[in-house]
Tab-separated table of C-alpha atoms in Angstrom:
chain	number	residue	atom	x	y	z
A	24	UNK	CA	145.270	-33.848	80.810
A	25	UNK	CA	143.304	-34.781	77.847
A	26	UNK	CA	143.583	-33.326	74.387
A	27	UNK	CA	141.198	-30.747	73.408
A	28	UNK	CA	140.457	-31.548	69.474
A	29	UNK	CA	138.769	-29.284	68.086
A	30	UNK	CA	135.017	-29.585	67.972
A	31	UNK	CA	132.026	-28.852	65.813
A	32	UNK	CA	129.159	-27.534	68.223
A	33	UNK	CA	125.822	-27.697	68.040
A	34	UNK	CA	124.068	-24.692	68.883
A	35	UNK	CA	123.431	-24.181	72.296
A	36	UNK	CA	120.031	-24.452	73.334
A	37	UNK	CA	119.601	-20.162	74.019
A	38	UNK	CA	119.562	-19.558	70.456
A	39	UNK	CA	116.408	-21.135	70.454
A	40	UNK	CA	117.108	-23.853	66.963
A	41	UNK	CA	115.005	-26.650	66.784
A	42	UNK	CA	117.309	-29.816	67.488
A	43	UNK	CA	116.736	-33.606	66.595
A	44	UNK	CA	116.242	-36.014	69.805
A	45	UNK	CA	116.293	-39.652	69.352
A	46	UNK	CA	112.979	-41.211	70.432
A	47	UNK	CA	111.211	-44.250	71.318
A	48	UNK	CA	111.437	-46.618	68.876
A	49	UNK	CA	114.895	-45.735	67.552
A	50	UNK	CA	112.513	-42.560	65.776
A	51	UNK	CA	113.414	-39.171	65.637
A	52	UNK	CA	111.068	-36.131	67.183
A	53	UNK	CA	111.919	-32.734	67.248
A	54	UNK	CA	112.363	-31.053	70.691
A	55	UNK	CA	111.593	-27.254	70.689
A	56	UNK	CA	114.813	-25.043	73.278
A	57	UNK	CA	112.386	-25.643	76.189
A	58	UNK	CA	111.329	-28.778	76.151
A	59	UNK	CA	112.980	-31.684	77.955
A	60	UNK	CA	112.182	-35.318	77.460
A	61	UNK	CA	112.397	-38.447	79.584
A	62	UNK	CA	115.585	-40.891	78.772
A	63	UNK	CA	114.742	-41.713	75.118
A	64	UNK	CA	115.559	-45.281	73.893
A	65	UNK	CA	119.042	-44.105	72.656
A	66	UNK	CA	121.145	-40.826	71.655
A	67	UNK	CA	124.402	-39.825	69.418
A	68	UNK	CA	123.743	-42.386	66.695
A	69	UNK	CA	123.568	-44.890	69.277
A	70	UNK	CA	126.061	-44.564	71.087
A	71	UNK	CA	123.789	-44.044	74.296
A	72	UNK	CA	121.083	-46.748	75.100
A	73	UNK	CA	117.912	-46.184	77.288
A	74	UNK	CA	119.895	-47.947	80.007
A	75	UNK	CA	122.607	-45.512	79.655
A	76	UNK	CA	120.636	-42.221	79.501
A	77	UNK	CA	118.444	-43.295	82.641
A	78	UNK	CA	121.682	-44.204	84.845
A	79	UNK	CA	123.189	-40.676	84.163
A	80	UNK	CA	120.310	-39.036	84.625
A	81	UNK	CA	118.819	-40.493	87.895
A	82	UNK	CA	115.291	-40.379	88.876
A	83	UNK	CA	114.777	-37.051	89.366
A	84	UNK	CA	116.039	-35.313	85.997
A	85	UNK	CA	114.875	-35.741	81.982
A	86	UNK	CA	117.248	-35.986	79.284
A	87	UNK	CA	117.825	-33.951	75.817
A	88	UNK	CA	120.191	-35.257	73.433
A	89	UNK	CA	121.387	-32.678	70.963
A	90	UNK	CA	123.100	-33.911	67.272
A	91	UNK	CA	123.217	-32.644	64.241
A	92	UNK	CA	122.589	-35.258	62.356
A	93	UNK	CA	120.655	-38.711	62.895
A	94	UNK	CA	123.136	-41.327	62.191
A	95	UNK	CA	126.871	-41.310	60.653
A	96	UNK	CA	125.077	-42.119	57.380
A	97	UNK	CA	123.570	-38.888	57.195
A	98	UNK	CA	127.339	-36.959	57.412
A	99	UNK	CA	129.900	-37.021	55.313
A	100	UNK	CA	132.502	-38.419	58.217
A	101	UNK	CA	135.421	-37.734	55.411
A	102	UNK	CA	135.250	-33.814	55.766
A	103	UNK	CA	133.076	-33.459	58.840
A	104	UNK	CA	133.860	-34.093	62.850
A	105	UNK	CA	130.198	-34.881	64.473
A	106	UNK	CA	129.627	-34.081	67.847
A	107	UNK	CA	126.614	-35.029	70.074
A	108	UNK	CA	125.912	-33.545	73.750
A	109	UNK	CA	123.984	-35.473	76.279
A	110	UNK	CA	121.794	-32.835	78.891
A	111	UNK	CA	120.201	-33.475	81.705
A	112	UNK	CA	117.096	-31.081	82.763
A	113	UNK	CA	116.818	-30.697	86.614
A	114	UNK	CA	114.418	-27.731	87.311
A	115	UNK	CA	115.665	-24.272	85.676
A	116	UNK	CA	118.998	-25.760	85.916
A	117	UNK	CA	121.059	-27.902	82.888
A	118	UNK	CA	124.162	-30.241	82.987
A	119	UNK	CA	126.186	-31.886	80.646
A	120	UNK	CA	126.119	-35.428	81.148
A	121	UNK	CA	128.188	-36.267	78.162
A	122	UNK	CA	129.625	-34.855	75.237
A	123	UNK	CA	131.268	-36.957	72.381
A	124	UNK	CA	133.318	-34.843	69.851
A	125	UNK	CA	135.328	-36.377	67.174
A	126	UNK	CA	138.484	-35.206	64.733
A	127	UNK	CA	140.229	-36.301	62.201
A	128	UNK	CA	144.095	-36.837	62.977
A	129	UNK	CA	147.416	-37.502	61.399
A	130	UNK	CA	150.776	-39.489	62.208
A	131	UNK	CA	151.740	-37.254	63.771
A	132	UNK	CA	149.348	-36.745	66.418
A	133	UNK	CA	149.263	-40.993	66.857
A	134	UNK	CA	153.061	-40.679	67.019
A	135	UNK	CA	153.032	-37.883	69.856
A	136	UNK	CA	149.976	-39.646	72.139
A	137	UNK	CA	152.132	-42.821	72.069
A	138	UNK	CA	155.291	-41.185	72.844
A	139	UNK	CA	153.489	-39.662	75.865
A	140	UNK	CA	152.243	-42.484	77.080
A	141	UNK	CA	155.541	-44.702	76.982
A	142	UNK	CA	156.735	-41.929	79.180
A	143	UNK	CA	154.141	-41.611	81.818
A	144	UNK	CA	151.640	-38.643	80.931
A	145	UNK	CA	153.585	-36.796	83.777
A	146	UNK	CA	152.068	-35.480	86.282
A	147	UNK	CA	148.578	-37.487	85.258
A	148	UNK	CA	148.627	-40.695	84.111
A	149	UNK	CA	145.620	-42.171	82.084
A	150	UNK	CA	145.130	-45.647	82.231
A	151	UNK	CA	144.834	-47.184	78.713
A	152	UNK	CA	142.265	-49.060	77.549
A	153	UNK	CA	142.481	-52.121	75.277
A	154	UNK	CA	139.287	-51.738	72.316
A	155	UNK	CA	141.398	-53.988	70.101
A	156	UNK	CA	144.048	-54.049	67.605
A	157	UNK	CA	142.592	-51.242	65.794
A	158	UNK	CA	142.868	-48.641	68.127
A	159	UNK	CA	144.222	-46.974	71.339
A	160	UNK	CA	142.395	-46.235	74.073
A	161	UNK	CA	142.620	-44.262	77.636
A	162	UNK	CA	140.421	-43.220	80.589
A	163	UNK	CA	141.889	-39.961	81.871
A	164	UNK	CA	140.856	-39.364	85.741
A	165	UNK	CA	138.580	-36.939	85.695
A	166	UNK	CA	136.393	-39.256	83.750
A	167	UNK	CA	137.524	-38.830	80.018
A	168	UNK	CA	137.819	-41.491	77.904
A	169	UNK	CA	139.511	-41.244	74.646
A	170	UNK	CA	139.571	-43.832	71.810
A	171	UNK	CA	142.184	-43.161	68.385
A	172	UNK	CA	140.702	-45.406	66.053
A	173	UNK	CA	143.218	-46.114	63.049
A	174	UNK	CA	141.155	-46.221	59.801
A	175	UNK	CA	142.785	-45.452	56.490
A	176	UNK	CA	140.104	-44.191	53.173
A	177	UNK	CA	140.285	-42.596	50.567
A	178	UNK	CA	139.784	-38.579	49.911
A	179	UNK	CA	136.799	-37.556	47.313
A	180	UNK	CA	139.874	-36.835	45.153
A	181	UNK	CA	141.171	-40.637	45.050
A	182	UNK	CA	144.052	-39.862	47.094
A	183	UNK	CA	144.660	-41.597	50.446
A	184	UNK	CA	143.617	-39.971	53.054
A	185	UNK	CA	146.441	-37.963	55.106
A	186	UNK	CA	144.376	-38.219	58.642
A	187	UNK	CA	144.033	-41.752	58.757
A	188	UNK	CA	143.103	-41.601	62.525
A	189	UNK	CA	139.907	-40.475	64.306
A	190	UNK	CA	139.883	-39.200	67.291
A	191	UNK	CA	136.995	-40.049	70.000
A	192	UNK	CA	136.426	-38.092	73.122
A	193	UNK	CA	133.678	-38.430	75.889
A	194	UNK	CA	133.473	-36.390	78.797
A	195	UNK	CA	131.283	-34.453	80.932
A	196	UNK	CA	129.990	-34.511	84.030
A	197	UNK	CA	129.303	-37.103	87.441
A	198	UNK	CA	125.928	-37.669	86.449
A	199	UNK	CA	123.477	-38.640	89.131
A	200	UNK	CA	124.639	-39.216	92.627
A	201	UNK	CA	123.329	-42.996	92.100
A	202	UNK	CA	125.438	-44.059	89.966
A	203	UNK	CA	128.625	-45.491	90.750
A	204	UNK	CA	131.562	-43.382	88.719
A	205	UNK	CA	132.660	-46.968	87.143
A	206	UNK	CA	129.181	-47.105	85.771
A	207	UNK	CA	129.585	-43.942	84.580
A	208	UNK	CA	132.885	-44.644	83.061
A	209	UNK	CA	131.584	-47.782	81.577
A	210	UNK	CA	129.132	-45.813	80.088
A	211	UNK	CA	131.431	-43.855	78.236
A	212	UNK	CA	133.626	-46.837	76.777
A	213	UNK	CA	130.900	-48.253	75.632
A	214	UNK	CA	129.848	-45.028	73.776
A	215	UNK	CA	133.501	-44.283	72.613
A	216	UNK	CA	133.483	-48.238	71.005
A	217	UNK	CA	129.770	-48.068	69.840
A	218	UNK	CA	131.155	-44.490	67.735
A	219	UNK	CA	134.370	-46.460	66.588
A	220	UNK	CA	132.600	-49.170	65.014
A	221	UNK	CA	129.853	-46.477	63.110
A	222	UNK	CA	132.291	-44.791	62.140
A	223	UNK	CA	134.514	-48.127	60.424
A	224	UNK	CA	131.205	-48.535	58.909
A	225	UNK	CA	129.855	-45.381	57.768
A	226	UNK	CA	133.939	-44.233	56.555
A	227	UNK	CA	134.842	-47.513	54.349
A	228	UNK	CA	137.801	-48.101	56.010
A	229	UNK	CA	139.866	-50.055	53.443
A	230	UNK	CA	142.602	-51.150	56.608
A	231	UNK	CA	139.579	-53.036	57.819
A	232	UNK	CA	140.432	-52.036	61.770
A	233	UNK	CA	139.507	-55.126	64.169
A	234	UNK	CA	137.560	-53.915	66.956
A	235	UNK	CA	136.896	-55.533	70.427
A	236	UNK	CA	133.752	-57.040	70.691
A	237	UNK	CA	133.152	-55.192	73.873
A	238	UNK	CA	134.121	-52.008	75.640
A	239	UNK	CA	137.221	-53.416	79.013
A	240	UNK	CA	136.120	-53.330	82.452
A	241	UNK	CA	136.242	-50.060	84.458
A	242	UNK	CA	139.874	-49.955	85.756
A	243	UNK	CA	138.549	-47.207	88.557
């Protein structure tokens, strides 16, 4: 199975918090508990693109994205873990169509996910995904992709950092009937590499991780 990291949540939608939903434009509106919207032009700091949103959601649902923050620039990626959930509105009913959390990790953790998969991931094995030198990748088979990107910085006390790995998970669920589940799992590379490279950006990572230039094909 996949790792559960641990995970910052938004608030859920009951509580009734006003949430920021990417817009047209690459703008930000507010979106009141309610409220659903059509597929905007992209969600969860981009990892999502119009094209994206409207595949998962199919024609006859509207889509809320839910983050905390706008962009990676706006969070302090050195102490925080931002997460971003992806909902699709289809009458009085909701569904997670994707949810992206990310952790910080150590040696450790690299050193144990390797082991495991040199042996197998007995009794389910993930098939691993190549997003470059600069990471590890695998897309479980219940849809979960995971990317471990390797990116060494330093701590606000000038030491270097002891969780030189972040941690990238996507999941959620089928999505529209439509959509084919490699499209769907395409989607979800793509997010998992579009978050990778934000977060190279937005961290300063002084081991200067290469990155693919594009998300592999779908192997299922």
């Amino acid at each position: 199975m996949a790792d559960q990291p641990r995970r910052r949540r938004v608030l859920p939608i009951a509580i009734g918090a006003v949430v920021l939903v990417a817009g047209a434009g690459g703008g930000l509106w507010y979106l009141k508990p309610w409220q659903s919207a059509e597929a905007p032009q992209s969600a969860c700091w981009n990892a999502f693109t119009h094209d994206d949103l409207a595949a998962l959601t199919g024609p006859d649902g509207k889509t809320a994205a839910f983050q905390g923050k706008a962009t990676f620039a706006d969070i302090d990626v050195r102490a925080g873990d931002p997460a971003c959930t992806v909902t699709r509105k289809r009458g009085g009913t909701s569904e997670v169509l994707a949810d992206i959390s990310t952790s910080r990790r150590d040696e450790k953790f690299r050193q144990a996910k390797t082991k495991a998969e040199a042996a197998g991931w007995q009794p389910v094995v993930p098939a691993s995904l190549d997003f470059g030198p600069g990471a590890q990748g695998w897309l479980f088979h219940e849809g979960t992709v995971q990317l471990l990107l390797h990116c060494e910085y330093v701590e606000a006390d000038g030491r270097p950092t002891s969780f030189p790995y972040r941690l990238i998970t996507i999941t959620g669920s089928r999505g529209s009937p439509d959509i084919p589940v490699t499209e769907v799992h395409r989607i979800r590379m793509d997010a998992a590499l579009r978050v990778a490279k934000e977060s190279v950006r937005a961290q300063g990572c002084t081991n200067a991780p290469q990155l693919a230039a594009q998300a592999p094909a779908a192997p299922f």
